[in-house]
PDB file of C-alpha atoms in Angstrom:
ATOM      1  CA  MET A   1       0.000   0.000   0.000  1.00  0.00           C
ATOM      2  CA  ALA A   2       1.525   3.293  -1.083  1.00  0.00           C
ATOM      3  CA  HIS A   3      -0.122   5.439   1.601  1.00  0.00           C
ATOM      4  CA  TYR A   4      -1.688   4.147   4.796  1.00  0.00           C
ATOM      5  CA  PRO A   5      -3.539   6.997   6.580  1.00  0.00           C
ATOM      6  CA  PHE A   6      -4.922   5.262   9.702  1.00  0.00           C
ATOM      7  CA  SER A   7      -3.232   5.913  13.037  1.00  0.00           C
ATOM      8  CA  GLU A   8      -3.745   2.241  13.933  1.00  0.00           C
ATOM      9  CA  ARG A   9      -1.071  -0.210  12.866  1.00  0.00           C
ATOM     10  CA  PRO A  10      -1.796  -1.865   9.507  1.00  0.00           C
ATOM     11  CA  ASP A  11      -1.823  -5.278  11.209  1.00  0.00           C
ATOM     12  CA  LEU A  12      -4.664  -4.295  13.575  1.00  0.00           C
ATOM     13  CA  LEU A  13      -7.361  -6.956  13.301  1.00  0.00           C
ATOM     14  CA  VAL A  14     -10.834  -5.686  12.430  1.00  0.00           C
ATOM     15  CA  PHE A  15     -14.185  -7.341  11.862  1.00  0.00           C
ATOM     16  CA  THR A  16     -15.766  -7.735   8.473  1.00  0.00           C
ATOM     17  CA  CYS A  17     -18.185 -10.193   6.910  1.00  0.00           C
ATOM     18  CA  ILE A  18     -17.954 -13.127   4.573  1.00  0.00           C
ATOM     19  CA  HIS A  19     -19.891 -11.135   1.967  1.00  0.00           C
ATOM     20  CA  VAL A  20     -17.105  -8.540   1.715  1.00  0.00           C
ATOM     21  CA  LEU A  21     -14.164 -10.940   1.705  1.00  0.00           C
ATOM     22  CA  GLU A  22     -15.502 -13.898  -0.227  1.00  0.00           C
ATOM     23  CA  GLU A  23     -18.300 -12.435  -2.357  1.00  0.00           C
ATOM     24  CA  GLY A  24     -16.754  -9.058  -3.174  1.00  0.00           C
ATOM     25  CA  LYS A  25     -19.608  -6.960  -1.799  1.00  0.00           C
ATOM     26  CA  PRO A  26     -18.624  -3.367  -0.981  1.00  0.00           C
ATOM     27  CA  VAL A  27     -18.229  -2.123   2.571  1.00  0.00           C
ATOM     28  CA  THR A  28     -21.198   0.177   3.165  1.00  0.00           C
ATOM     29  CA  MET A  29     -21.119   0.556   6.975  1.00  0.00           C
ATOM     30  CA  VAL A  30     -18.171   1.179   9.273  1.00  0.00           C
ATOM     31  CA  CYS A  31     -18.349   1.430  13.061  1.00  0.00           C
ATOM     32  CA  HIS A  32     -15.547   2.403  15.456  1.00  0.00           C
ATOM     33  CA  HIS A  33     -16.715   1.175  18.850  1.00  0.00           C
ATOM     34  CA  PHE A  34     -15.968   3.028  22.076  1.00  0.00           C
ATOM     35  CA  ASP A  35     -15.867   0.221  24.623  1.00  0.00           C
ATOM     36  CA  ASP A  36     -13.124  -1.879  23.013  1.00  0.00           C
ATOM     37  CA  ASN A  37     -11.846   0.388  20.198  1.00  0.00           C
ATOM     38  CA  ALA A  38     -12.951  -2.312  17.718  1.00  0.00           C
ATOM     39  CA  TRP A  39     -13.654  -1.549  14.071  1.00  0.00           C
ATOM     40  CA  GLU A  40     -16.376  -3.190  11.951  1.00  0.00           C
ATOM     41  CA  PHE A  41     -16.449  -3.001   8.146  1.00  0.00           C
ATOM     42  CA  LEU A  42     -19.710  -4.501   6.854  1.00  0.00           C
ATOM     43  CA  CYS A  43     -21.784  -4.702   3.689  1.00  0.00           C
ATOM     44  CA  ASP A  44     -25.498  -3.946   3.491  1.00  0.00           C
ATOM     45  CA  GLY A  45     -26.468  -7.625   3.709  1.00  0.00           C
ATOM     46  CA  HIS A  46     -28.009  -9.599   6.549  1.00  0.00           C
ATOM     47  CA  HIS A  47     -25.401 -10.777   9.061  1.00  0.00           C
ATOM     48  CA  THR A  48     -25.214 -13.577  11.591  1.00  0.00           C
ATOM     49  CA  ASP A  49     -22.370 -14.477  13.943  1.00  0.00           C
ATOM     50  CA  GLU A  50     -21.299 -17.148  11.450  1.00  0.00           C
ATOM     51  CA  ASP A  51     -20.735 -14.446   8.795  1.00  0.00           C
ATOM     52  CA  ALA A  52     -18.079 -12.652  10.856  1.00  0.00           C
ATOM     53  CA  LEU A  53     -14.459 -12.741   9.705  1.00  0.00           C
ATOM     54  CA  VAL A  54     -11.308 -11.039  10.943  1.00  0.00           C
ATOM     55  CA  ILE A  55      -8.763  -9.334   8.691  1.00  0.00           C
ATOM     56  CA  SER A  56      -6.062  -6.735   9.184  1.00  0.00           C
ATOM     57  CA  ILE A  57      -7.126  -3.174   8.534  1.00  0.00           C
ATOM     58  CA  GLY A  58      -4.177  -2.785   6.144  1.00  0.00           C
ATOM     59  CA  GLU A  59      -5.295  -5.729   4.004  1.00  0.00           C
ATOM     60  CA  LEU A  60      -8.851  -4.446   3.923  1.00  0.00           C
ATOM     61  CA  CYS A  61      -7.668  -0.997   2.809  1.00  0.00           C
ATOM     62  CA  GLU A  62      -5.611  -2.609   0.043  1.00  0.00           C
ATOM     63  CA  GLN A  63      -8.758  -4.331  -1.210  1.00  0.00           C
ATOM     64  CA  ASP A  64     -10.803  -1.124  -1.038  1.00  0.00           C
ATOM     65  CA  PRO A  65      -8.715   2.081  -1.028  1.00  0.00           C
ATOM     66  CA  THR A  66     -11.870   4.196  -0.493  1.00  0.00           C
ATOM     67  CA  LEU A  67     -11.829   3.039   3.150  1.00  0.00           C
ATOM     68  CA  ALA A  68      -8.839   5.334   3.708  1.00  0.00           C
ATOM     69  CA  LEU A  69     -11.336   8.215   3.794  1.00  0.00           C
ATOM     70  CA  LEU A  70     -12.412   6.915   7.221  1.00  0.00           C
ATOM     71  CA  CYS A  71      -8.982   7.142   8.833  1.00  0.00           C
ATOM     72  CA  ASP A  72     -10.135   9.818  11.290  1.00  0.00           C
ATOM     73  CA  LEU A  73     -13.511   8.258  12.168  1.00  0.00           C
ATOM     74  CA  PRO A  74     -13.686   8.885  15.907  1.00  0.00           C
ATOM     75  CA  VAL A  75     -14.349   6.253  18.510  1.00  0.00           C
ATOM     76  CA  GLY A  76     -18.139   6.039  18.886  1.00  0.00           C
ATOM     77  CA  GLY A  77     -18.623   7.089  15.263  1.00  0.00           C
ATOM     78  CA  CYS A  78     -20.045   5.336  12.239  1.00  0.00           C
ATOM     79  CA  ALA A  79     -20.117   5.932   8.517  1.00  0.00           C
ATOM     80  CA  VAL A  80     -22.511   4.616   5.865  1.00  0.00           C
ATOM     81  CA  ARG A  81     -22.748   4.819   2.086  1.00  0.00           C
ATOM     82  CA  GLU A  82     -24.908   3.272  -0.598  1.00  0.00           C
ATOM     83  CA  SER A  83     -22.040   1.952  -2.748  1.00  0.00           C
ATOM     84  CA  ARG A  84     -18.339   2.516  -3.451  1.00  0.00           C
ATOM     85  CA  GLN A  85     -19.350   5.366  -5.764  1.00  0.00           C
ATOM     86  CA  HIS A  86     -21.365   7.212  -3.102  1.00  0.00           C
ATOM     87  CA  ALA A  87     -20.034   9.580  -0.450  1.00  0.00           C
ATOM     88  CA  TRP A  88     -19.785   8.508   3.187  1.00  0.00           C
ATOM     89  CA  ARG A  89     -22.345   9.914   5.640  1.00  0.00           C
ATOM     90  CA  PHE A  90     -21.177  10.195   9.224  1.00  0.00           C
ATOM     91  CA  GLY A  91     -22.940   9.800  12.533  1.00  0.00           C
ATOM     92  CA  ARG A  92     -22.731   8.426  16.023  1.00  0.00           C
ATOM     93  CA  ILE A  93     -23.273   4.849  17.116  1.00  0.00           C
ATOM     94  CA  GLU A  94     -26.502   4.817  19.091  1.00  0.00           C
ATOM     95  CA  ASP A  95     -26.098   4.223  22.839  1.00  0.00           C
ATOM     96  CA  GLU A  96     -22.292   4.493  22.750  1.00  0.00           C
ATOM     97  CA  GLN A  97     -20.019   7.074  24.262  1.00  0.00           C
ATOM     98  CA  PHE A  98     -18.494   9.588  21.914  1.00  0.00           C
ATOM     99  CA  TYR A  99     -15.500  11.848  22.257  1.00  0.00           C
ATOM    100  CA  PRO A 100     -16.911  15.398  22.526  1.00  0.00           C
ATOM    101  CA  ALA A 101     -13.906  16.854  20.699  1.00  0.00           C
ATOM    102  CA  ALA A 102     -14.963  14.928  17.596  1.00  0.00           C
ATOM    103  CA  GLU A 103     -18.526  16.304  17.578  1.00  0.00           C
ATOM    104  CA  SER A 104     -17.796  19.115  15.106  1.00  0.00           C
ATOM    105  CA  ARG A 105     -16.389  16.655  12.545  1.00  0.00           C
ATOM    106  CA  MET A 106     -19.507  14.513  12.651  1.00  0.00           C
ATOM    107  CA  ASN A 107     -22.096  17.210  11.800  1.00  0.00           C
TER     108      ASN A 107
END
C-alpha cells in the first residue's frame, strides 16, 4: 500500500463479513466502537455471527482504497454509504459514548 492513513497499525485486526471478503460486496457501513476500540467493516447484507471474519485493517484498505477516507472516524462514530461510488455519511453509534472533541467533525 503506497499510503496508509490510519493511526492504527496496519496489522490491527478488524471485523468484516464473509460477503465482503468472499463475495466481493462493498463495505457500506463502518463502526468504530468506544468500549473496546474495535472496528467493523460490513456490507449492506443480513449478518449472523457465522458471517463474521477477521482481517487486518491494512489488508482491507488494500482491497478497497476508499476506506482510507475513514482514517479519522472517531471512537463512537459510524459511517454509511450506498455503494463505493457514493459519499460517506457520518454519525454516532446509538447508545455508545463519543468523544466530545470529535462532535464538530460529525455534523
